[in-house]
Short mmCIF file of C-alpha atoms in Angstrom, two decimals:
data_model
loop_
_atom_site.label_atom_id
_atom_site.label_comp_id
_atom_site.label_asym_id
_atom_site.label_seq_id
_atom_site.Cartn_x
_atom_site.Cartn_y
_atom_site.Cartn_z
CA UNK A 10 110.41 81.73 77.41
CA UNK A 11 113.64 81.36 75.46
CA UNK A 12 114.08 81.61 71.69
CA UNK A 13 113.37 77.88 71.39
CA UNK A 14 109.96 78.40 73.05
CA UNK A 15 111.02 76.59 76.21
CA UNK A 16 109.05 77.84 79.20
CA UNK A 17 110.59 77.65 82.67
CA UNK A 18 108.31 77.80 85.71
CA UNK A 19 109.98 79.57 88.63
CA UNK A 20 109.04 78.78 92.21
CA UNK A 21 108.59 81.64 94.68
CA UNK A 22 110.56 81.14 97.87
CA UNK A 23 111.64 83.14 100.92
CA UNK A 24 114.21 82.81 103.68
CA UNK A 25 112.83 81.59 107.00
CA UNK A 26 114.69 83.69 109.57
CA UNK A 27 114.30 81.19 112.40
CA UNK A 28 115.66 78.14 110.58
CA UNK A 29 117.72 80.13 108.05
CA UNK A 30 116.31 77.83 105.36
CA UNK A 31 114.56 78.59 102.09
CA UNK A 32 110.83 77.82 102.25
CA UNK A 33 107.87 78.46 99.90
CA UNK A 34 106.74 82.08 99.69
CA UNK A 35 104.04 82.69 102.31
CA UNK A 36 102.63 86.08 101.30
CA UNK A 37 99.75 86.75 98.96
CA UNK A 38 100.87 87.07 95.37
CA UNK A 39 98.34 88.88 93.18
CA UNK A 40 100.36 90.22 90.28
CA UNK A 41 99.70 93.12 87.93
CA UNK A 42 102.65 94.78 86.15
CA UNK A 43 106.25 93.63 86.61
CA UNK A 44 109.79 94.30 85.45
CA UNK A 45 113.13 92.48 85.31
CA UNK A 46 116.46 94.20 86.02
CA UNK A 47 119.84 92.89 84.88
CA UNK A 48 123.03 94.33 86.34
CA UNK A 49 126.15 93.97 84.21
CA UNK A 50 128.24 93.97 87.41
CA UNK A 51 126.69 90.60 88.27
CA UNK A 52 125.40 89.04 85.06
CA UNK A 53 124.44 85.81 86.84
CA UNK A 54 121.57 87.39 88.76
CA UNK A 55 118.27 89.01 87.81
CA UNK A 56 115.99 91.19 89.94
CA UNK A 57 112.24 90.78 89.50
CA UNK A 58 109.81 93.48 90.69
CA UNK A 59 106.06 92.82 90.78
CA UNK A 60 103.05 95.02 91.48
CA UNK A 61 101.39 92.90 94.15
CA UNK A 62 97.73 93.65 94.96
CA UNK A 63 97.65 92.07 98.42
CA UNK A 64 94.46 92.32 100.44
CA UNK A 65 96.48 93.95 103.22
CA UNK A 66 97.52 96.73 100.84
CA UNK A 67 99.19 97.19 97.48
CA UNK A 68 102.95 96.87 97.31
CA UNK A 69 105.95 96.12 95.15
CA UNK A 70 107.40 92.66 95.78
CA UNK A 71 111.08 92.31 94.93
CA UNK A 72 112.71 88.94 94.20
CA UNK A 73 116.16 87.88 93.09
CA UNK A 74 116.84 85.05 90.66
CA UNK A 75 120.13 83.27 90.11
CA UNK A 76 120.27 82.37 86.42
CA UNK A 77 120.23 78.61 85.99
CA UNK A 78 118.07 77.95 89.04
CA UNK A 79 114.30 77.47 89.26
CA UNK A 80 113.66 79.85 92.14
CA UNK A 81 112.70 83.46 92.76
CA UNK A 82 113.81 84.35 96.29
CA UNK A 83 111.85 87.09 98.02
CA UNK A 84 113.93 90.08 99.07
CA UNK A 85 111.22 92.39 100.38
CA UNK A 86 107.77 93.81 99.73
CA UNK A 87 107.52 97.58 100.11
CA UNK A 88 104.34 99.59 100.67
CA UNK A 89 103.39 103.21 101.19
CA UNK A 90 100.29 105.43 101.37
CA UNK A 91 101.65 106.98 98.16
CA UNK A 92 101.34 103.60 96.43
CA UNK A 93 97.56 103.26 96.50
CA UNK A 94 96.68 102.31 92.90
CA UNK A 95 99.80 100.74 91.35
CA UNK A 96 99.54 99.49 87.79
CA UNK A 97 103.08 98.93 86.55
CA UNK A 98 106.67 99.18 87.76
CA UNK A 99 110.05 99.77 86.14
CA UNK A 100 113.27 98.87 87.96
CA UNK A 101 116.07 101.44 87.94
CA UNK A 102 118.45 99.28 89.98
CA UNK A 103 118.20 96.21 92.18
CA UNK A 104 116.44 98.25 94.86
CA UNK A 105 115.00 101.39 93.23
CA UNK A 106 112.04 101.80 90.92
CA UNK A 107 109.28 103.95 89.49
CA UNK A 108 105.66 102.81 89.69
CA UNK A 109 102.51 104.21 88.10
CA UNK A 110 99.39 104.97 90.14
CA UNK A 111 96.77 104.89 87.41
CA UNK A 112 94.01 106.68 89.33
CA UNK A 113 93.46 108.78 92.43
CA UNK A 114 90.00 107.46 93.25
CA UNK A 115 89.50 104.27 95.23
CA UNK A 116 85.72 103.72 94.97
CA UNK A 117 84.40 101.85 91.94
CA UNK A 118 82.01 104.62 90.87
CA UNK A 119 84.59 107.38 91.14
CA UNK A 120 87.15 105.29 89.26
CA UNK A 121 84.66 104.85 86.41
CA UNK A 122 84.02 108.59 86.36
CA UNK A 123 87.74 109.31 86.42
CA UNK A 124 88.29 107.01 83.43
CA UNK A 125 85.27 108.25 81.46
CA UNK A 126 86.20 111.92 81.75
CA UNK A 127 89.94 111.31 81.39
CA UNK A 128 90.81 113.14 84.60
CA UNK A 129 94.54 113.84 84.92
CA UNK A 130 94.70 112.62 88.51
CA UNK A 131 97.21 109.78 88.19
CA UNK A 132 100.86 110.06 89.14
CA UNK A 133 104.20 108.25 89.29
CA UNK A 134 106.04 107.41 92.50
CA UNK A 135 109.74 106.80 93.04
CA UNK A 136 111.29 104.43 95.57
CA UNK A 137 114.89 105.46 96.20
CA UNK A 138 118.02 104.00 97.77
CA UNK A 139 117.09 105.49 101.14
CA UNK A 140 113.95 103.33 101.22
CA UNK A 141 111.46 106.20 100.93
CA UNK A 142 108.61 106.81 98.47
CA UNK A 143 108.23 110.22 96.82
CA UNK A 144 106.01 111.61 94.07
CA UNK A 145 108.03 111.77 90.86
CA UNK A 146 105.41 113.22 88.48
CA UNK A 147 101.73 114.11 88.74
CA UNK A 148 98.82 115.29 86.61
CA UNK A 149 98.77 112.29 84.23
CA UNK A 150 95.62 110.84 82.66
CA UNK A 151 95.65 107.20 83.72
CA UNK A 152 99.39 106.43 83.74
CA UNK A 153 99.56 102.80 82.76
CA UNK A 154 102.60 100.91 81.41
CA UNK A 155 106.07 102.25 82.19
CA UNK A 156 109.50 101.40 80.75
CA UNK A 157 113.01 102.84 80.62
CA UNK A 158 115.65 103.27 77.98
CA UNK A 159 118.73 101.05 78.09
CA UNK A 160 120.83 103.81 79.68
CA UNK A 161 118.12 104.70 82.20
CA UNK A 162 118.06 108.34 81.08
CA UNK A 163 114.55 108.23 79.63
CA UNK A 164 111.32 106.95 81.16
CA UNK A 165 108.36 106.17 78.89
CA UNK A 166 104.83 106.18 80.28
CA UNK A 167 101.57 105.27 78.52
CA UNK A 168 98.84 107.74 79.53
CA UNK A 169 95.80 105.75 78.48
CA UNK A 170 93.11 108.37 79.01
CA UNK A 171 94.90 111.17 77.11
CA UNK A 172 95.77 108.96 75.06
CA UNK A 173 99.54 109.38 74.68
CA UNK A 174 103.02 108.13 75.45
CA UNK A 175 105.00 110.57 77.59
CA UNK A 176 108.78 110.82 77.71
CA UNK A 177 110.42 111.86 81.00
CA UNK A 178 113.97 112.61 82.14
CA UNK A 179 114.78 111.44 85.69
CA UNK A 180 116.66 113.79 88.04
CA UNK A 181 119.08 112.73 90.76
CA UNK A 182 116.35 113.13 93.41
CA UNK A 183 114.00 110.82 91.49
CA UNK A 184 111.66 113.49 90.13
CA UNK A 185 110.67 113.21 86.48
CA UNK A 186 110.65 116.09 83.99
CA UNK A 187 108.36 115.79 80.97
CA UNK A 188 110.43 116.33 77.82
CA UNK A 189 108.15 115.07 75.06
CA UNK A 190 105.02 113.14 74.15
CA UNK A 191 103.07 111.65 71.27
CA UNK A 192 99.28 111.87 71.33
CA UNK A 193 97.34 109.18 69.47
CA UNK A 194 94.09 109.23 67.54
CA UNK A 195 91.83 106.17 67.60
CA UNK A 196 94.39 104.23 69.66
CA UNK A 197 94.51 103.78 73.45
CA UNK A 198 97.98 102.77 74.68
CA UNK A 199 98.23 100.23 77.47
CA UNK A 200 101.81 99.04 77.91
CA UNK A 201 105.21 100.04 76.56
CA UNK A 202 108.43 98.12 76.04
CA UNK A 203 111.83 99.23 74.78
CA UNK A 204 114.05 97.48 72.27
CA UNK A 205 117.37 98.11 74.01
CA UNK A 206 119.36 97.51 70.80
CA UNK A 207 117.67 100.27 68.77
CA UNK A 208 115.95 102.49 71.35
CA UNK A 209 112.63 101.98 69.61
CA UNK A 210 109.50 101.76 71.74
CA UNK A 211 106.71 99.23 71.21
CA UNK A 212 103.28 100.31 72.42
CA UNK A 213 100.38 97.87 72.71
CA UNK A 214 96.86 99.22 72.89
CA UNK A 215 93.22 99.10 71.85
CA UNK A 216 91.33 100.32 68.81
CA UNK A 217 87.87 100.02 70.39
CA UNK A 218 87.82 101.05 74.05
CA UNK A 219 84.18 100.24 74.75
CA UNK A 220 84.56 96.74 73.31
CA UNK A 221 87.59 96.28 75.57
CA UNK A 222 85.60 97.36 78.64
CA UNK A 223 82.79 94.96 77.68
CA UNK A 224 85.26 92.11 77.26
CA UNK A 225 86.87 92.71 80.67
CA UNK A 226 83.45 92.89 82.34
CA UNK A 227 82.01 89.76 80.71
CA UNK A 228 85.02 87.49 80.14
CA UNK A 229 84.54 85.35 83.27
CA UNK A 230 80.90 84.60 82.45
CA UNK A 231 81.37 84.32 78.69
CA UNK A 232 81.46 87.09 76.12
CA UNK A 233 81.28 87.63 72.39
CA UNK A 234 83.38 90.78 72.67
CA UNK A 235 86.66 90.75 70.75
CA UNK A 236 88.39 94.08 71.30
CA UNK A 237 90.56 94.99 68.32
CA UNK A 238 94.15 95.80 69.21
CA UNK A 239 97.31 97.13 67.64
CA UNK A 240 101.02 97.55 68.23
CA UNK A 241 102.67 100.86 67.38
CA UNK A 242 106.40 101.37 67.06
CA UNK A 243 107.79 104.74 68.15
CA UNK A 244 111.12 106.00 66.89
CA UNK A 245 112.41 108.98 68.89
CA UNK A 246 113.00 112.03 66.70
CA UNK A 247 116.09 114.24 66.83
CA UNK A 248 114.79 116.37 69.71
CA UNK A 249 112.65 115.01 72.57
CA UNK A 250 109.97 117.69 72.27
CA UNK A 251 109.42 116.63 68.66
CA UNK A 252 108.09 113.33 70.00
CA UNK A 253 108.25 110.20 67.89
CA UNK A 254 107.77 108.91 64.39
CA UNK A 255 104.86 106.47 64.72
CA UNK A 256 104.53 103.27 62.70
CA UNK A 257 101.81 100.64 62.84
CA UNK A 258 103.55 97.27 63.27
CA UNK A 259 100.57 94.99 63.83
CA UNK A 260 96.78 95.18 64.01
CA UNK A 261 94.23 92.46 64.67
CA UNK A 262 90.47 92.23 65.15
CA UNK A 263 90.66 90.67 68.61
CA UNK A 264 90.65 87.02 67.58
CA UNK A 265 94.45 86.66 67.69
CA UNK A 266 94.61 87.46 71.41
CA UNK A 267 91.59 89.21 72.98
CA UNK A 268 92.40 92.32 75.03
CA UNK A 269 96.07 92.38 74.00
CA UNK A 270 97.80 94.45 76.67
CA UNK A 271 101.51 93.97 76.04
CA UNK A 272 104.00 93.48 73.23
CA UNK A 273 107.73 92.95 73.36
CA UNK A 274 110.47 92.06 70.92
CA UNK A 275 112.52 88.87 71.08
CA UNK A 276 115.35 87.86 68.78
CA UNK A 277 115.13 84.31 67.44
CA UNK A 278 118.14 83.17 65.40
CA UNK A 279 118.86 86.68 64.23
CA UNK A 280 115.25 87.51 63.35
CA UNK A 281 112.97 89.52 65.58
CA UNK A 282 109.51 88.42 66.55
CA UNK A 283 106.81 90.06 68.64
CA UNK A 284 105.44 88.35 71.73
CA UNK A 285 101.91 89.43 72.63
CA UNK A 286 100.31 89.00 76.03
CA UNK A 287 97.03 89.85 77.73
CA UNK A 288 96.17 90.41 81.37
CA UNK A 289 92.98 88.41 80.78
CA UNK A 290 94.55 85.42 78.96
CA UNK A 291 96.44 82.30 80.06
CA UNK A 292 98.60 82.18 76.94
CA UNK A 293 100.64 84.40 74.64
CA UNK A 294 100.72 84.91 70.87
CA UNK A 295 103.93 84.84 68.81
CA UNK A 296 104.11 86.88 65.62
CA UNK A 297 106.92 85.89 63.29
CA UNK A 298 108.35 87.54 60.19
CA UNK A 299 110.71 86.28 57.51
CA UNK A 300 112.96 89.28 58.05
CA UNK A 301 113.54 91.82 60.77
CA UNK A 302 110.26 93.43 61.76
#
């Protein structure tokens, strides 16, 4: 969606190797988190990376998009035994990325136990230029949303079960070193986004976890649950280990957009606005302000 609220639907396509023609995408496409990468060396092209929960196994599906067209052309879908519970992905280049595995358990009962007790069993994987997956960081309590700073030197991860936002420094081999964190009270972070102009981090999350679980469980059959949500803005302090200065940007009782799971900034005619989304909704909410938020 552009700043004039125009929405462009992009068609998924792939290259048929036999005919060498572009045809509709034939794989399953069951999306969770995603990211978009822009390379200044070729400003006419974007790279899209999607967490794709295919029945044949979870993977990251990578597409390229030529700006001005209506197509996302499939490049490849990569899978690995290390990528068994992907939640979100952040692109580091056109072909490399970090992805969060939110839990270690695969059975429904054990996943519920892992969430309830806040077990630090989640981890982050790295997919490098050589086409191999490695473990980048481990021992995280439900690593959820992931984002990077504009220069790529900092990785932000929402640890929902702690609950906190962790700040990592990536090494040349893809491993991540924890350099700081902010732990929240009465707020469960879900996703993070970075304002590349200021370096500030927006964190969307929930104020009532049990109401959120009830909403997700009942939403398809009808529910009265309206999980309250909030957006926090984090400003990095002088030294990483000092964490962030935390500011409440927006709170709502759940009626604005139930189960709000993401928030990002968009500039509209020189004024910023917040776009809110939800994994359980078919629409977004736009929050405007008369001046910069």
